XYZ file of C-alpha atoms in Angstrom:
549
model
C -110.949 -25.279 21.811
C -112.125 -27.704 19.148
C -115.714 -28.578 18.461
C -114.824 -31.576 16.268
C -115.728 -34.542 18.446
C -115.065 -37.729 16.500
C -115.126 -40.772 18.735
C -113.008 -43.023 16.541
C -112.216 -45.495 19.361
C -115.818 -46.596 19.100
C -115.120 -47.843 15.599
C -112.399 -50.111 16.872
C -114.474 -51.276 19.802
C -117.484 -52.129 17.667
C -115.185 -53.812 15.155
C -113.796 -56.017 17.928
C -117.194 -56.866 19.430
C -118.963 -57.529 16.174
C -116.036 -58.658 14.035
C -117.868 -61.761 12.940
C -121.212 -60.137 12.090
C -120.759 -56.552 10.847
C -122.714 -56.065 7.603
C -120.918 -54.689 4.579
C -123.288 -51.693 4.561
C -122.186 -50.767 8.088
C -118.536 -51.005 7.069
C -119.259 -48.770 4.092
C -120.959 -46.229 6.404
C -117.864 -46.160 8.608
C -115.685 -45.537 5.603
C -117.883 -42.634 4.457
C -117.802 -41.054 7.909
C -114.027 -41.279 8.112
C -113.588 -39.815 4.627
C -115.992 -36.903 5.236
C -118.979 -38.090 3.213
C -121.342 -37.199 6.020
C -124.696 -37.319 4.211
C -123.934 -40.772 2.793
C -122.697 -41.961 6.191
C -125.750 -40.660 8.047
C -128.205 -42.353 5.698
C -126.213 -45.593 5.610
C -126.001 -45.840 9.422
C -129.780 -45.269 9.713
C -130.358 -48.629 8.043
C -128.835 -50.356 11.096
C -130.605 -48.498 13.942
C -133.323 -51.091 14.506
C -132.294 -52.669 17.810
C -134.687 -55.615 17.318
C -132.869 -56.547 14.123
C -129.259 -55.628 14.946
C -129.037 -55.679 18.748
C -126.196 -53.639 20.268
C -124.879 -52.793 16.816
C -127.936 -50.547 16.436
C -126.718 -48.371 19.339
C -123.395 -47.749 17.607
C -125.161 -47.121 14.305
C -127.403 -44.489 15.905
C -124.423 -42.897 17.627
C -122.403 -42.550 14.423
C -125.459 -41.509 12.427
C -125.892 -38.666 14.944
C -122.217 -37.783 14.617
C -122.514 -37.668 10.828
C -125.695 -35.572 11.080
C -123.826 -32.975 13.171
C -121.076 -32.807 10.579
C -123.708 -32.368 7.871
C -125.298 -29.507 9.882
C -128.466 -31.520 10.414
C -128.870 -30.609 14.071
C -132.462 -31.769 14.560
C -131.748 -35.127 12.939
C -128.776 -35.543 15.266
C -130.930 -34.706 18.291
C -133.528 -37.313 17.291
C -130.823 -39.964 16.917
C -128.767 -39.137 20.023
C -131.366 -38.244 22.644
C -132.472 -41.879 23.236
C -128.818 -42.922 23.562
C -128.078 -40.156 26.075
C -131.055 -41.119 28.221
C -130.349 -44.848 28.445
C -127.637 -46.596 30.414
C -125.116 -48.136 28.048
C -121.366 -48.297 27.639
C -121.053 -44.992 25.752
C -123.746 -42.904 27.401
C -121.377 -40.016 28.233
C -120.063 -39.814 24.668
C -123.692 -39.732 23.506
C -124.425 -36.868 25.902
C -121.517 -34.839 24.573
C -122.692 -35.255 20.982
C -126.285 -34.500 21.981
C -125.145 -31.274 23.708
C -123.271 -30.320 20.544
C -126.388 -30.945 18.475
C -128.453 -28.708 20.776
C -125.812 -25.942 20.593
C -125.704 -26.306 16.810
C -129.487 -25.949 16.818
C -129.137 -22.628 18.737
C -130.715 -24.155 21.831
C -128.204 -23.618 24.617
C -130.828 -24.041 27.325
C -131.388 -27.641 26.169
C -127.662 -28.307 25.858
C -126.639 -27.065 29.306
C -128.593 -29.630 31.378
C -126.985 -32.352 29.268
C -123.514 -30.916 29.959
C -124.285 -30.614 33.663
C -125.418 -34.253 33.812
C -121.990 -35.584 32.824
C -120.287 -36.660 36.035
C -117.367 -38.788 34.900
C -114.209 -36.665 35.099
C -112.569 -37.777 31.866
C -115.646 -36.627 29.907
C -116.316 -33.424 31.871
C -113.434 -31.549 30.273
C -114.582 -32.472 26.751
C -118.111 -31.352 27.515
C -116.872 -28.126 29.153
C -114.616 -27.262 26.218
C -117.504 -27.806 23.826
C -119.919 -25.726 25.921
C -117.413 -22.889 26.392
C -116.853 -22.482 22.649
C -120.581 -21.989 22.099
C -121.414 -20.001 25.259
C -118.820 -17.275 24.606
C -120.793 -16.454 21.448
C -123.962 -15.771 23.450
C -124.973 -12.246 24.454
C -124.264 -10.940 27.971
C -128.002 -10.477 28.501
C -128.690 -14.143 27.770
C -125.920 -15.370 30.069
C -126.842 -13.027 32.917
C -130.530 -13.859 32.584
C -129.868 -17.585 33.059
C -127.007 -17.275 35.544
C -129.092 -18.213 38.579
C -129.903 -21.607 37.093
C -126.340 -22.395 35.979
C -124.171 -20.468 38.455
C -122.818 -23.745 39.829
C -121.658 -24.873 36.389
C -118.013 -23.658 36.138
C -117.962 -23.504 32.348
C -121.012 -21.223 32.376
C -119.504 -18.663 34.772
C -116.173 -18.822 32.931
C -117.930 -18.075 29.637
C -119.903 -15.206 31.180
C -116.690 -13.725 32.567
C -115.066 -13.958 29.126
C -118.073 -12.317 27.433
C -118.105 -9.448 29.923
C -114.362 -8.943 29.434
C -114.890 -8.355 25.713
C -117.391 -5.537 26.270
C -115.963 -2.038 25.915
C -118.404 -0.583 28.430
C -119.888 -2.425 31.395
C -122.821 -1.310 33.484
C -122.235 -1.099 37.231
C -124.121 -4.382 37.730
C -122.087 -6.080 35.005
C -118.851 -4.834 36.577
C -119.793 -6.184 39.991
C -120.721 -9.512 38.456
C -117.533 -9.586 36.376
C -115.202 -9.190 39.325
C -117.182 -11.644 41.427
C -116.905 -14.234 38.655
C -113.200 -13.601 38.183
C -112.603 -14.307 41.838
C -114.668 -17.497 41.721
C -113.040 -18.811 38.562
C -109.485 -18.128 39.684
C -110.049 -19.044 43.341
C -108.342 -15.836 44.393
C -108.261 -14.905 48.043
C -105.975 -13.076 50.423
C -105.884 -12.218 54.062
C -102.754 -10.079 53.745
C -99.466 -10.861 55.398
C -100.228 -8.898 58.609
C -96.495 -8.991 59.308
C -95.969 -5.350 60.265
C -94.189 -4.706 56.942
C -95.475 -2.653 54.014
C -95.268 -5.333 51.303
C -95.341 -3.783 47.832
C -95.558 -5.777 44.590
C -94.641 -4.289 41.205
C -95.779 -5.994 37.982
C -94.438 -4.262 34.876
C -93.617 -5.333 31.288
C -89.840 -5.108 31.537
C -89.557 -7.449 28.547
C -91.710 -9.482 26.214
C -91.637 -13.251 25.854
C -88.668 -13.219 23.459
C -86.510 -10.315 24.650
C -84.221 -9.679 27.577
C -85.112 -7.113 30.201
C -84.773 -3.537 28.931
C -82.816 -1.072 31.054
C -84.153 2.046 29.383
C -87.500 3.541 28.415
C -90.424 4.839 30.428
C -91.122 1.518 32.173
C -87.618 1.255 33.545
C -87.628 4.959 34.475
C -90.811 4.401 36.470
C -89.275 1.420 38.220
C -86.088 3.357 39.091
C -88.245 5.892 40.904
C -90.129 3.128 42.747
C -86.891 1.449 43.797
C -85.388 4.739 44.977
C -88.416 5.455 47.186
C -88.267 1.972 48.742
C -84.571 2.393 49.487
C -85.200 5.803 51.022
C -88.011 4.520 53.246
C -85.718 1.752 54.481
C -83.000 4.297 55.265
C -85.554 6.204 57.321
C -86.233 3.071 59.362
C -89.543 2.090 57.756
C -90.495 -1.587 57.430
C -91.027 -2.066 53.698
C -90.397 -4.784 51.125
C -90.506 -4.815 47.340
C -91.195 -7.826 45.110
C -90.890 -7.190 41.372
C -92.308 -9.304 38.542
C -91.955 -9.085 34.762
C -95.328 -9.427 33.009
C -93.544 -10.017 29.654
C -96.610 -8.715 27.772
C -98.028 -12.213 28.321
C -101.358 -13.062 29.909
C -100.009 -16.481 30.847
C -97.128 -14.799 32.663
C -99.525 -12.506 34.551
C -101.724 -15.436 35.575
C -98.670 -17.243 36.904
C -97.557 -14.126 38.794
C -100.935 -13.869 40.517
C -100.395 -17.353 41.933
C -97.206 -16.247 43.698
C -97.387 -16.128 47.497
C -95.777 -12.666 47.627
C -98.550 -11.306 45.379
C -101.381 -12.959 47.272
C -100.058 -11.523 50.556
C -99.187 -8.068 49.218
C -100.407 -4.836 50.783
C -100.546 -3.100 47.383
C -99.818 -3.832 43.721
C -98.386 -1.330 41.219
C -98.958 -2.209 37.562
C -99.163 -3.674 35.035
C -100.051 -1.050 32.435
C -101.570 -2.674 29.328
C -105.385 -3.047 29.226
C -105.773 -6.807 29.032
C -103.191 -7.299 31.800
C -104.677 -4.609 34.033
C -108.145 -6.109 33.628
C -106.870 -9.407 34.990
C -104.936 -7.855 37.878
C -107.886 -5.611 38.689
C -110.080 -8.703 38.868
C -107.564 -10.295 41.205
C -107.433 -7.150 43.348
C -111.202 -7.012 43.737
C -111.379 -10.682 44.716
C -108.326 -10.662 46.978
C -109.087 -7.223 48.461
C -105.628 -5.836 47.706
C -105.293 -2.259 46.342
C -104.104 -2.255 42.720
C -102.838 1.014 41.241
C -102.344 1.720 37.550
C -99.344 4.071 37.624
C -99.707 5.956 34.329
C -103.149 5.729 32.711
C -105.901 8.359 32.646
C -108.553 5.926 31.388
C -110.430 4.869 34.476
C -113.943 4.004 33.274
C -113.419 0.331 34.001
C -112.551 1.025 37.649
C -115.542 3.183 38.547
C -117.456 1.513 41.355
C -114.612 -0.837 42.246
C -113.263 -0.968 45.770
C -109.627 -1.915 45.172
C -108.640 -0.666 41.684
C -107.196 2.834 41.224
C -105.546 5.210 38.802
C -102.628 7.100 40.331
C -103.196 9.897 37.844
C -106.423 11.826 37.197
C -109.031 10.122 35.051
C -110.247 11.668 31.803
C -113.283 12.917 33.708
C -111.053 14.536 36.359
C -108.964 16.268 33.682
C -112.025 17.615 31.867
C -113.393 18.958 35.145
C -110.067 20.601 35.995
C -109.806 22.271 32.580
C -113.352 23.607 32.850
C -112.546 25.139 36.239
C -109.360 26.645 34.817
C -111.178 28.208 31.874
C -113.642 29.793 34.279
C -110.841 31.015 36.556
C -108.945 32.725 33.751
C -111.926 35.067 33.069
C -110.715 35.524 29.494
C -114.057 34.928 27.780
C -116.575 32.297 26.738
C -115.498 31.589 23.143
C -113.546 28.325 23.321
C -111.688 26.224 20.739
C -110.621 22.641 21.487
C -107.911 20.750 19.604
C -107.015 17.186 20.485
C -104.642 14.445 19.401
C -105.572 10.949 18.343
C -104.829 9.074 21.562
C -107.609 7.468 23.583
C -106.972 9.846 26.462
C -107.026 12.981 24.319
C -110.192 11.960 22.495
C -111.982 11.032 25.695
C -111.060 14.253 27.509
C -112.082 16.329 24.479
C -115.512 14.691 24.321
C -116.120 15.177 28.031
C -114.867 18.773 27.995
C -117.001 19.654 24.967
C -120.167 18.420 26.689
C -119.259 20.123 29.961
C -118.525 23.510 28.385
C -121.659 23.495 26.246
C -123.741 22.683 29.323
C -122.044 25.536 31.198
C -122.930 28.105 28.518
C -119.560 28.430 26.726
C -119.517 28.982 22.968
C -117.547 26.267 21.163
C -115.910 28.045 18.211
C -113.987 25.010 16.936
C -113.612 21.372 17.968
C -111.085 19.419 15.924
C -108.670 16.496 15.991
C -105.262 17.732 14.887
C -101.922 16.298 13.801
C -98.406 17.770 13.645
C -99.113 18.826 10.055
C -102.146 20.977 10.833
C -101.542 21.952 14.460
C -100.417 25.493 13.622
C -103.163 25.835 11.005
C -105.724 25.160 13.738
C -104.586 28.376 15.448
C -104.275 30.483 12.306
C -107.841 29.566 11.325
C -108.905 31.090 14.647
C -107.249 34.370 13.674
C -104.064 33.780 15.702
C -101.694 34.990 12.978
C -98.587 37.141 12.855
C -100.376 39.784 10.788
C -103.410 40.216 13.043
C -103.980 41.958 16.340
C -105.699 40.335 19.290
C -108.923 42.244 18.615
C -109.397 40.292 15.366
C -109.001 36.862 16.945
C -112.140 34.698 16.784
C -111.644 32.932 20.101
C -111.121 33.872 23.757
C -109.392 30.700 24.993
C -107.811 27.652 23.327
C -107.359 24.125 24.690
C -104.832 21.765 23.076
C -105.025 18.187 24.370
C -101.887 16.286 23.412
C -98.602 15.080 24.903
C -96.971 14.826 21.479
C -93.900 17.085 21.166
C -94.351 17.034 17.386
C -97.690 18.733 17.967
C -96.267 21.249 20.428
C -93.341 22.354 18.268
C -95.297 24.042 15.428
C -97.732 25.604 17.888
C -94.948 27.127 19.982
C -93.173 28.344 16.856
C -96.316 30.111 15.693
C -97.079 31.667 19.086
C -93.546 33.078 19.245
C -94.325 35.167 16.162
C -97.773 36.520 17.028
C -98.965 39.414 19.137
C -102.005 37.729 20.574
C -102.366 37.102 24.297
C -105.122 34.480 23.963
C -104.757 31.940 26.799
C -103.694 28.530 25.478
C -104.290 25.560 27.785
C -101.965 22.591 27.226
C -101.008 19.427 29.119
C -98.253 19.749 31.714
C -95.994 17.490 29.613
C -95.259 20.604 27.537
C -93.182 21.874 30.447
C -90.599 19.144 29.803
C -90.091 19.653 26.055
C -86.490 20.733 25.546
C -87.376 23.116 22.688
C -89.886 25.050 24.782
C -88.754 28.360 26.291
C -91.831 30.059 27.678
C -89.874 33.040 28.968
C -89.064 34.032 25.358
C -92.695 34.280 24.276
C -94.176 37.756 23.617
C -97.011 37.047 26.059
C -97.213 34.761 29.074
C -100.323 33.081 27.708
C -99.659 29.349 28.229
C -101.521 27.497 30.977
C -100.612 23.953 31.988
C -103.144 21.250 32.882
C -102.014 19.055 35.759
C -101.554 15.331 35.267
C -99.861 14.746 38.651
C -97.498 17.606 37.838
C -94.132 17.530 39.656
C -93.447 20.504 41.901
C -90.062 21.206 40.361
C -89.084 23.986 42.786
C -89.956 22.245 46.058
C -87.332 21.343 48.663
C -88.262 17.645 48.428
C -87.697 17.741 44.681
C -84.243 19.194 45.151
C -83.457 16.382 47.593
C -84.801 13.773 45.179
C -82.654 15.043 42.333
C -79.598 14.760 44.557
C -80.522 11.246 45.754
C -81.337 10.102 42.244
C -78.105 11.446 40.805
C -76.062 9.726 43.505
C -77.840 6.443 42.745
C -77.970 6.533 38.938
C -75.498 9.275 37.858
C -78.203 11.266 36.050
C -81.257 13.297 37.004
C -84.745 11.779 37.229
C -87.254 11.873 34.392
C -90.905 12.698 34.996
C -91.691 8.961 35.046
C -89.075 8.372 37.736
C -90.482 11.230 39.796
C -93.968 9.735 39.504
C -92.655 6.310 40.548
C -91.124 7.749 43.692
C -94.198 9.833 44.503
C -96.464 6.825 43.987
C -94.616 4.831 46.646
C -94.689 7.749 49.098
C -98.426 8.223 48.495
C -99.146 4.532 48.993
C -97.066 4.322 52.147
C -98.702 7.400 53.649
C -102.123 5.734 53.272
C -101.198 2.085 53.811
C -98.306 1.857 56.270
C -98.680 -0.781 59.004
C -99.013 1.837 61.769
C -102.290 3.214 60.391
C -105.500 2.144 62.091
C -107.578 2.539 58.910
C -107.671 0.692 55.617
C -106.588 2.265 52.336
C -110.044 3.354 51.179
C -110.936 4.891 54.524
C -107.627 6.746 54.671
C -108.244 8.274 51.226
C -111.809 9.257 52.064
C -110.782 11.036 55.256
C -108.644 13.525 53.310
C -110.220 16.051 50.975
C -106.746 17.138 49.920
C -103.402 15.453 50.557
C -100.226 17.387 49.817
C -97.669 15.548 47.709
C -93.982 15.250 48.456
C -92.899 15.721 44.849
C -96.152 16.701 43.117
C -98.757 19.329 43.911
C -101.058 16.916 45.695
C -104.010 14.542 45.597
C -107.707 14.269 46.219
C -108.972 10.673 46.151
C -111.978 11.302 48.354
C -114.806 9.055 47.119
C -112.804 8.483 43.948
C -110.644 5.832 42.273
C -108.451 8.502 40.665
C -106.833 11.823 41.543
C -109.536 14.488 41.460
C -107.050 17.316 42.060
C -106.345 18.761 38.586
C -105.144 22.340 38.962
C -104.202 24.511 36.008
C -100.824 26.231 36.343
C -99.521 29.546 35.126
C -96.086 31.139 35.325
C -96.079 33.924 37.916
C -92.751 35.801 38.079
C -90.986 32.766 36.665
C -92.604 30.271 39.028
C -95.333 27.775 38.262
C -98.445 28.534 40.330
C -101.923 26.930 40.349
C -104.707 29.306 39.328
C -107.402 27.174 41.014
C -107.203 26.008 44.629
C -107.445 22.413 45.934
């Protein structure tokens, strides 16, 4: 939005009206204003502001003197020149108000500018005034905007600016979050009563492409969608009333906004996706206003959804994972000396910070706490005394936690552990189970423990059936993302199907633990994410949780 508000048509109008009597000095002032000589223009126009001497020409001179003063960063001078024009009834009163509002904003006095903006009623000038006000208001602090919201809550540009300012904050208080979602609903005019058609209407919004590329038919997004589509097809085969509407977000906020205007979205029973932060913020805002459950299918970062009523993570949050690891460390009974290694992702860093605080509060001794990379991952262990030449009694730590899904981090760690005689428990994310270079049965000791992140139950009867169904549909076996896509649909349907007498939130709260079809289960009681984070261990070749639901 531009804050440059030249009103050049006034030059032509005044030239037409006063063509026979415009002084040369006035013409020279106009020329200076047009060529950017603002100080000269301002002082030259002042000579013609005496209405007794110059009549209506004085009004135009004052107007353009105020305009030049703004361009010369002389805000108070502009206010003095423009305020009388804005308060009197004349042909260009609205233009005068817009310039006066700009002068107040330039003078860091938004509370004087806003009443001027609000006083502009003529539609063709409202948008100019709103654009000007928005550009200045989004630079104000959240505290300022919230403090004065009551007075200006009926001014659309004010609430839009407050919403934009809150969106930029990394961390929102609970009050700010509530206000943010309320404002998003007001600004977008979002509402929904649901279709109430006896059909489970599911909407999927995923970035299948970007604005310049065709739809990709490979990668984790497409794998996730294949699992979703398979579950929908299976539910239909079983006689369930379900529908699926799919939209491509294209990594474009404009595309997402357009999608949210679609009738199928506004009447959906649930929305899966999108996945990228700025897109999920917008869809979450829509979900809160329209009262439609929105589920992020893959993320563990759920801070922004805490306290919301309709926005969920399908997977555990960082807080859930940290809590599950802490319980697992206690269950293993291996000792209180702990070392934590973590990768550079937002999830890994967040979980590490939370786990560190939790363990220190619980009386554990933190021997080492370090961000690692593939280059120093093995060194992290050797510095703890986990070396081929040492026995377990010389190791400096009782338990190790490695927080990373990076196979390049896992490879050197597994290679080292294969060559040592230590039985120190090593806790890793469940993604390590899927690395094709990992053979845990060949290790000297069965000392790896796996932290659940909606872990698939690979040996279950339902999983065997899924693999068969998936292979018949796609001619290859499902990836973890496909399994999660299928499980997500089953979980949603079990808590949202049209035959249930309760809403989604109530259904989740009534179940402390809900067994999964393809995963080990869920606990969403009083939570916007999966609180069930068991730690698994191989027992006679089978993966078993060491802590109960």
